């Protein structure tokens, strides 16, 4: 049996039926999975056939020896010699010799049988060792050669004699050597692949760590990018709004510059006029953009207003807390340009505008006191300085309605 990279075994059956049927009967094993079955079948039958050969030497034949044909018929056997017929002692000797020969044959037969059994045991032990080695090597080969699924099936015929079995052993040893060499090569390849795998695993770990770091950086950058995009969008919106505001403010600035230029021109003209008017308003007090004349005599409300008109002015109209404070600081009762002579309770200024705000009525005023003797009502308004008499109601709430025919000081106002 030959063992190489591609192995095929044949099942060999030994028969001893007759001289014509002696020989080999072969049976092809179709695939590699029956490889061990071929070997076990042959080896298991071999000791039994050797025992039969030892027990029946006449039926043991060599498989490779051609059939010798039918054995010759035994010829007539020579009879016993004349000496054996002569007396009983010779018969006894012959019987003893025959018994000795028979015992010798039996001993020889037993010796041959024992030798055959020992030989068979020796061959079985050797076969078992070879089978164990072969199984181990085959298992290692199967583990190392997973990628090899099929092997070329080639099996040579097995001979039935010891020489074929010896050759089979040598072939198994050669196969064991080859498989061992292949195993060593595969182990070397496996070692190299393991080293490369470890290097690749290390590289994979490093690359995975770098990937995670890059993912974290990418996430942070994405978040920062989104934040910057939001900021950029807001800044763009603000920029557009600022551009619009700037355009509007630029337009307003130009308009204000124009207005400022015009106002500057008007201011210069007013200054000129003011210098001219100041010389004409001797005895008048300037506060803000108005000149005020405070009388030194007392008249009723109508005569006081007429005096103001004669001076090119009119009774004072209070438009701000500052102006009210100015009048309170005079610390005397004076007529102002506020009356409800047209409609009772509907006070209007002398320029025709209704009283809205500010309002500086003192206490329960206006009360249009009807209990005043000879009074038809209080329709004109005066500054009634109450601090000396009513400390709980200090300025600026100093307005009071009073009869228009009462005499009072008055204050004229002329706008610049």
Coordinates of C-alpha atoms in Angstrom, one line a residue:
X1 CA 0.0 0.0 0.0
X2 CA 1.5 3.3 -1.1
X3 CA 1.0 6.6 0.9
X4 CA 1.6 9.9 -0.8
X5 CA -0.1 13.3 -1.0
X6 CA -3.1 11.6 -2.6
X7 CA -3.9 8.1 -1.2
X8 CA -6.3 5.4 -2.2
X9 CA -6.7 2.0 -0.6
X10 CA -8.2 -1.2 -1.9
X11 CA -9.9 -3.9 0.1
X12 CA -8.1 -7.2 -0.3
X13 CA -10.0 -10.4 0.4
X14 CA -8.0 -13.7 0.9
X15 CA -9.8 -16.9 0.1
X16 CA -8.8 -20.5 0.4
X17 CA -11.8 -22.3 -1.1
X18 CA -10.1 -24.2 -3.8
X19 CA -7.0 -24.3 -5.9
X20 CA -8.9 -22.8 -8.8
X21 CA -10.4 -19.9 -6.7
X22 CA -7.2 -18.9 -5.0
X23 CA -6.1 -15.4 -5.7
X24 CA -7.1 -11.8 -4.9
X25 CA -10.5 -10.3 -4.9
X26 CA -10.4 -6.5 -4.9
X27 CA -13.1 -4.1 -4.1
X28 CA -12.7 -0.3 -4.9
X29 CA -13.5 2.1 -2.1
X30 CA -15.2 5.1 -3.8
X31 CA -14.0 8.0 -1.6
X32 CA -11.5 9.0 0.9
X33 CA -13.8 8.6 3.9
X34 CA -13.4 4.8 3.5
X35 CA -9.6 5.0 3.6
X36 CA -9.4 3.7 7.2
X37 CA -12.1 1.1 6.6
X38 CA -9.9 -0.4 3.8
X39 CA -6.9 -0.7 6.1
X40 CA -8.8 -2.0 9.1
X41 CA -10.6 -4.6 7.0
X42 CA -7.4 -5.9 5.6
X43 CA -5.4 -5.9 8.8
X44 CA -8.3 -7.5 10.8
X45 CA -8.5 -10.4 8.3
X46 CA -4.8 -11.0 8.0
X47 CA -4.2 -12.7 11.4
X48 CA -7.1 -15.0 10.9
X49 CA -5.9 -16.1 7.5
X50 CA -2.4 -16.6 8.9
X51 CA -3.8 -18.8 11.6
X52 CA -5.7 -20.8 8.9
X53 CA -2.4 -21.1 6.9
X54 CA -0.6 -22.4 10.0
X55 CA -3.5 -24.8 10.8
X56 CA -3.9 -26.0 7.3
X57 CA -0.6 -25.6 5.5
X58 CA -1.9 -27.4 2.4
X59 CA -4.4 -24.6 1.8
X60 CA -2.1 -21.5 2.2
X61 CA -1.0 -20.1 -1.1
X62 CA 1.0 -17.0 -2.1
X63 CA -1.2 -14.5 -3.9
X64 CA 1.5 -13.5 -6.3
X65 CA 2.4 -17.2 -7.2
X66 CA 0.5 -18.5 -10.2
X67 CA -1.8 -21.4 -9.7
X68 CA 0.2 -24.7 -9.9
X69 CA -2.8 -26.6 -10.9
X70 CA -4.2 -29.8 -9.3
X71 CA -1.8 -31.6 -7.0
X72 CA -0.6 -35.0 -8.2
X73 CA -2.3 -38.0 -6.9
X74 CA -0.1 -39.8 -4.3
X75 CA 1.5 -43.0 -5.7
X76 CA 1.6 -46.4 -4.1
X77 CA 3.3 -46.3 -0.8
X78 CA 6.1 -48.8 -0.2
X79 CA 5.2 -51.3 2.3
X80 CA 7.1 -52.1 5.4
X81 CA 10.5 -53.7 5.0
X82 CA 11.0 -57.3 5.5
X83 CA 12.7 -56.6 8.7
X84 CA 9.5 -55.1 10.2
X85 CA 7.6 -58.2 9.5
X86 CA 9.9 -60.4 11.4
X87 CA 9.0 -59.9 15.0
X88 CA 7.0 -58.1 17.6
X89 CA 9.9 -56.1 19.0
X90 CA 10.4 -54.3 15.8
X91 CA 6.7 -53.5 15.7
X92 CA 7.1 -51.9 19.1
X93 CA 10.0 -49.9 18.0
X94 CA 8.1 -48.9 14.9
X95 CA 5.2 -47.9 17.1
X96 CA 7.5 -46.0 19.4
X97 CA 9.1 -44.2 16.5
X98 CA 5.7 -43.5 15.0
X99 CA 4.5 -42.2 18.4
X100 CA 7.7 -40.1 18.7
X101 CA 7.2 -38.8 15.2
X102 CA 3.6 -38.1 15.9
X103 CA 4.6 -36.3 19.1
X104 CA 7.3 -34.5 17.3
X105 CA 4.8 -33.4 14.6
X106 CA 2.4 -32.3 17.3
X107 CA 5.2 -30.3 19.0
X108 CA 6.2 -28.9 15.7
X109 CA 2.6 -28.1 14.9
X110 CA 2.2 -26.5 18.3
X111 CA 5.4 -24.6 17.9
X112 CA 4.4 -23.4 14.5
X113 CA 1.0 -22.4 15.9
X114 CA 2.6 -20.6 18.8
X115 CA 5.0 -18.9 16.5
X116 CA 2.1 -18.0 14.2
X117 CA 0.2 -16.6 17.1
X118 CA 3.3 -14.6 18.4
X119 CA 3.9 -13.4 14.9
X120 CA 0.3 -12.4 14.6
X121 CA 0.4 -10.6 17.9
X122 CA 3.7 -8.9 16.9
X123 CA 2.1 -7.9 13.6
X124 CA -1.1 -6.7 15.4
X125 CA 1.0 -4.6 17.8
X126 CA 3.0 -3.2 14.9
X127 CA -0.2 -2.6 13.0
X128 CA -1.9 -0.9 16.0
X129 CA 1.1 1.4 16.4
X130 CA 1.1 2.2 12.7
X131 CA -2.6 2.7 12.8
X132 CA -2.3 5.0 15.9
X133 CA 0.4 7.0 14.2
X134 CA -1.5 7.1 11.0
X135 CA -4.7 8.3 12.9
X136 CA -2.8 10.9 14.8
X137 CA -1.0 12.2 11.7
X138 CA -4.3 12.1 9.7
X139 CA -6.0 14.1 12.5
X140 CA -3.3 16.7 12.5
X141 CA -3.3 16.8 8.8
X142 CA -7.1 17.2 8.8
X143 CA -6.9 20.0 11.4
X144 CA -4.1 21.8 9.5
X145 CA -5.5 21.2 6.0
X146 CA -9.1 22.4 6.4
X147 CA -8.9 24.1 3.0
X148 CA -8.2 20.8 1.4
X149 CA -11.6 19.1 0.8
X150 CA -10.8 16.5 -1.7
X151 CA -7.8 14.4 -2.5
X152 CA -7.0 12.6 -5.6
X153 CA -8.1 9.0 -5.2
X154 CA -5.4 6.6 -6.2
X155 CA -5.0 3.3 -4.6
X156 CA -2.7 0.5 -5.6
X157 CA -3.5 -3.1 -5.1
X158 CA -2.6 -4.7 -1.9
X159 CA -0.7 -7.9 -2.0
X160 CA -1.5 -10.6 0.6
X161 CA 2.0 -11.4 1.7
X162 CA 4.3 -10.0 4.3
X163 CA 6.4 -8.1 1.7
X164 CA 3.3 -6.1 0.6
X165 CA 2.4 -5.4 4.3
X166 CA 6.0 -4.3 4.9
X167 CA 5.9 -2.1 1.8
X168 CA 2.6 -0.7 3.1
X169 CA 4.3 0.0 6.4
X170 CA 7.2 1.8 4.6
X171 CA 4.7 3.7 2.5
X172 CA 2.8 4.7 5.7
X173 CA 6.1 5.8 7.3
X174 CA 6.9 7.8 4.1
X175 CA 3.4 9.3 4.2
X176 CA 3.9 10.1 7.9
X177 CA 7.2 11.8 7.1
X178 CA 5.5 13.8 4.3
X179 CA 2.5 14.7 6.4
X180 CA 4.9 15.7 9.3
X181 CA 6.8 17.9 6.9
X182 CA 3.5 19.4 5.7
X183 CA 2.4 19.8 9.3
X184 CA 5.7 21.6 10.1
X185 CA 5.3 23.8 7.1
X186 CA 1.7 24.5 8.0
X187 CA 2.7 25.2 11.6
X188 CA 5.3 27.7 10.3
X189 CA 2.6 29.3 8.1
X190 CA 0.2 29.3 11.1
X191 CA 2.9 30.9 13.3
X192 CA 3.5 33.6 10.6
X193 CA -0.3 34.1 10.2
X194 CA -0.7 34.3 14.0
X195 CA 2.0 36.9 14.1
X196 CA 0.4 38.8 11.3
X197 CA -3.0 38.5 12.9
X198 CA -1.6 39.9 16.2
X199 CA 0.0 42.7 14.3
X200 CA -3.3 43.3 12.5
X201 CA -5.2 43.2 15.7
X202 CA -2.8 45.7 17.2
X203 CA -3.2 47.9 14.1
X204 CA -7.0 47.4 14.3
X205 CA -7.0 48.5 17.9
X206 CA -4.9 51.6 17.2
X207 CA -7.1 52.4 14.1
X208 CA -10.2 51.8 16.2
X209 CA -8.9 54.2 18.9
X210 CA -8.0 56.8 16.3
X211 CA -11.4 56.3 14.6
X212 CA -13.1 56.9 18.0
X213 CA -11.0 60.0 18.6
X214 CA -11.7 61.2 15.1
X215 CA -15.4 60.6 15.6
X216 CA -15.3 62.5 18.8
X217 CA -13.4 65.3 17.1
X218 CA -15.8 65.2 14.2
X219 CA -18.8 65.3 16.6
X220 CA -17.3 68.3 18.4
X221 CA -16.5 70.0 15.1
X222 CA -20.0 69.3 13.8
X223 CA -21.5 70.8 16.9
X224 CA -19.1 73.8 16.7
X225 CA -19.9 74.1 13.0
X226 CA -23.6 74.1 13.7
X227 CA -23.1 76.6 16.5
X228 CA -21.0 78.8 14.1
X229 CA -23.6 78.4 11.4
X230 CA -26.2 79.6 13.8
X231 CA -24.0 82.4 14.9
X232 CA -23.2 83.2 11.3
X233 CA -26.9 83.1 10.4
X234 CA -27.7 85.4 13.3
X235 CA -24.8 87.7 12.5
X236 CA -25.9 87.7 8.8
X237 CA -29.4 88.6 9.9
X238 CA -28.0 91.3 12.3
X239 CA -25.7 92.5 9.6
X240 CA -28.6 92.8 7.2
X241 CA -30.6 94.5 9.9
X242 CA -27.7 96.8 10.7
X243 CA -27.2 97.5 7.0
X244 CA -30.9 98.4 6.7
X245 CA -30.7 100.4 9.9
X246 CA -27.5 102.0 8.7
X247 CA -29.1 102.9 5.5
X248 CA -32.1 104.3 7.4
X249 CA -29.8 106.0 9.8
X250 CA -27.7 107.3 7.0
X251 CA -30.8 108.7 5.4
X252 CA -31.9 110.1 8.7
X253 CA -28.5 111.4 9.4
X254 CA -28.5 113.2 6.0
X255 CA -32.0 114.5 6.8
X256 CA -30.8 115.5 10.3
X257 CA -27.7 117.1 8.8
X258 CA -30.0 119.0 6.5
X259 CA -32.3 119.9 9.4
X260 CA -29.3 120.7 11.6
X261 CA -28.0 123.0 8.9
X262 CA -31.3 124.6 8.6
X263 CA -31.7 124.8 12.4
X264 CA -28.2 126.2 12.6
X265 CA -29.1 128.8 10.1
X266 CA -32.4 129.5 11.9
X267 CA -30.5 129.6 15.3
X268 CA -28.1 132.2 13.9
X269 CA -31.1 134.2 12.6
X270 CA -32.9 133.8 16.0
X271 CA -29.8 134.9 17.8
X272 CA -29.7 138.0 15.7
X273 CA -33.4 138.5 16.3
X274 CA -32.9 137.7 20.0
X275 CA -30.3 140.4 20.3
X276 CA -32.7 142.7 18.6
X277 CA -35.6 141.5 20.7
X278 CA -33.6 141.6 24.0
X279 CA -33.1 145.2 23.6
X280 CA -36.8 145.6 23.1
X281 CA -37.8 143.4 26.1
X282 CA -36.4 145.5 28.9
X283 CA -37.9 144.4 32.2
X284 CA -38.9 140.9 30.8
X285 CA -37.4 137.6 32.1
X286 CA -36.2 135.0 29.7
X287 CA -36.8 131.3 30.5
X288 CA -36.2 128.8 27.8
X289 CA -37.6 130.0 24.6
X290 CA -40.0 132.5 26.1
X291 CA -39.9 136.0 27.6
X292 CA -42.1 136.6 30.7
X293 CA -43.4 140.0 32.0
X294 CA -44.5 140.1 35.6
X295 CA -46.8 143.0 36.3
X296 CA -46.2 145.4 39.2
X297 CA -49.8 146.4 39.5
X298 CA -53.1 144.5 39.8
X299 CA -56.0 144.3 37.4
X300 CA -58.8 141.9 36.6
X301 CA -58.3 139.0 34.2
X302 CA -59.6 140.7 31.1
X303 CA -57.6 143.9 31.7
X304 CA -54.5 141.9 32.4
X305 CA -54.9 140.0 29.2
X306 CA -55.4 143.2 27.2
X307 CA -52.2 144.6 28.8
X308 CA -50.3 141.6 27.6
X309 CA -51.7 141.9 24.1
X310 CA -50.7 145.6 24.0
X311 CA -47.2 144.3 24.7
X312 CA -47.3 141.9 21.8
X313 CA -47.8 138.9 24.0
X314 CA -50.6 137.1 25.9
X315 CA -51.3 135.6 29.4
X316 CA -48.9 132.8 30.1
X317 CA -49.7 129.3 28.9
X318 CA -48.1 126.6 31.1
X319 CA -46.7 123.7 29.0
X320 CA -44.1 122.1 31.4
X321 CA -43.3 121.4 35.0
X322 CA -40.3 123.8 34.6
X323 CA -42.6 126.6 33.6
X324 CA -44.9 125.9 36.5
X325 CA -41.9 125.9 38.9
X326 CA -40.9 129.3 37.4
X327 CA -44.3 130.8 38.2
X328 CA -44.4 129.2 41.7
X329 CA -41.1 130.9 42.5
X330 CA -42.7 134.3 42.0
X331 CA -44.4 133.7 45.4
X332 CA -47.5 135.8 44.6
X333 CA -50.9 135.4 43.1
X334 CA -50.9 136.0 39.3
X335 CA -53.4 135.5 36.5
X336 CA -52.5 132.8 33.9
X337 CA -54.1 132.3 30.4
X338 CA -56.6 129.6 31.4
X339 CA -60.4 130.1 31.6
X340 CA -63.8 128.3 31.3
X341 CA -65.9 131.4 30.4
X342 CA -67.1 129.8 27.2
X343 CA -68.3 126.4 28.7
X344 CA -68.4 125.9 32.4
X345 CA -65.9 123.2 33.5
X346 CA -64.2 123.1 30.0
X347 CA -61.0 125.0 30.6
X348 CA -59.1 126.3 27.5
X349 CA -55.9 128.3 27.1
X350 CA -55.9 131.7 25.6
X351 CA -54.5 130.2 22.3
X352 CA -57.6 128.1 22.0
X353 CA -56.1 124.7 23.0
X354 CA -58.0 122.7 25.6
X355 CA -56.5 121.9 29.0
X356 CA -55.1 118.3 29.0
X357 CA -51.8 117.9 30.8
X358 CA -50.1 119.0 32.9
X359 CA -52.7 120.0 35.5
X360 CA -51.6 121.6 38.7
X361 CA -54.9 122.2 40.6
X362 CA -54.7 122.9 44.3
X363 CA -56.8 120.7 46.6
X364 CA -60.4 120.4 45.5
X365 CA -60.0 123.1 42.8
X366 CA -61.6 124.0 40.5
X367 CA -64.8 124.4 42.6
X368 CA -66.5 127.4 40.9
X369 CA -67.5 128.5 44.4
X370 CA -71.2 129.7 44.1
X371 CA -71.3 130.8 47.7
X372 CA -69.2 133.9 47.1
X373 CA -71.5 137.0 47.6
X374 CA -72.4 138.7 44.4
X375 CA -70.5 136.0 42.4
X376 CA -71.7 134.4 39.2
X377 CA -68.9 131.8 39.3
X378 CA -65.2 131.4 39.3
X379 CA -64.1 131.1 35.6
X380 CA -60.5 132.4 35.5
X381 CA -57.4 130.7 36.9
X382 CA -54.6 132.1 39.0
X383 CA -51.4 130.9 40.6
X384 CA -52.4 130.6 44.2
X385 CA -49.2 130.3 46.3
X386 CA -50.3 128.3 49.2
X387 CA -47.0 127.4 51.0
X388 CA -47.3 129.9 53.8
X389 CA -50.9 129.0 54.5
X390 CA -51.1 125.3 53.5
X391 CA -47.7 123.6 54.1
X392 CA -49.3 120.3 53.4
X393 CA -49.9 121.3 49.8
X394 CA -46.7 122.8 48.5
X395 CA -46.0 123.7 44.8
X396 CA -46.5 122.7 42.1
X397 CA -50.2 122.2 42.8
X398 CA -51.0 125.9 43.0
X399 CA -53.9 126.5 40.5
X400 CA -57.1 128.0 41.7
X401 CA -60.2 129.1 39.9
X402 CA -61.3 132.7 40.8
X403 CA -63.8 135.4 39.8
X404 CA -62.6 137.0 36.6
X405 CA -63.4 140.5 37.9
X406 CA -61.0 140.2 40.9
X407 CA -57.8 142.1 40.8
X408 CA -54.5 140.2 40.6
X409 CA -51.0 140.5 39.3
X410 CA -50.5 138.9 35.9
X411 CA -47.8 137.3 33.8
X412 CA -47.4 137.8 30.1
X413 CA -45.6 135.3 27.8
X414 CA -44.1 136.0 24.4
X415 CA -42.4 133.3 22.4
X416 CA -39.1 134.1 20.8

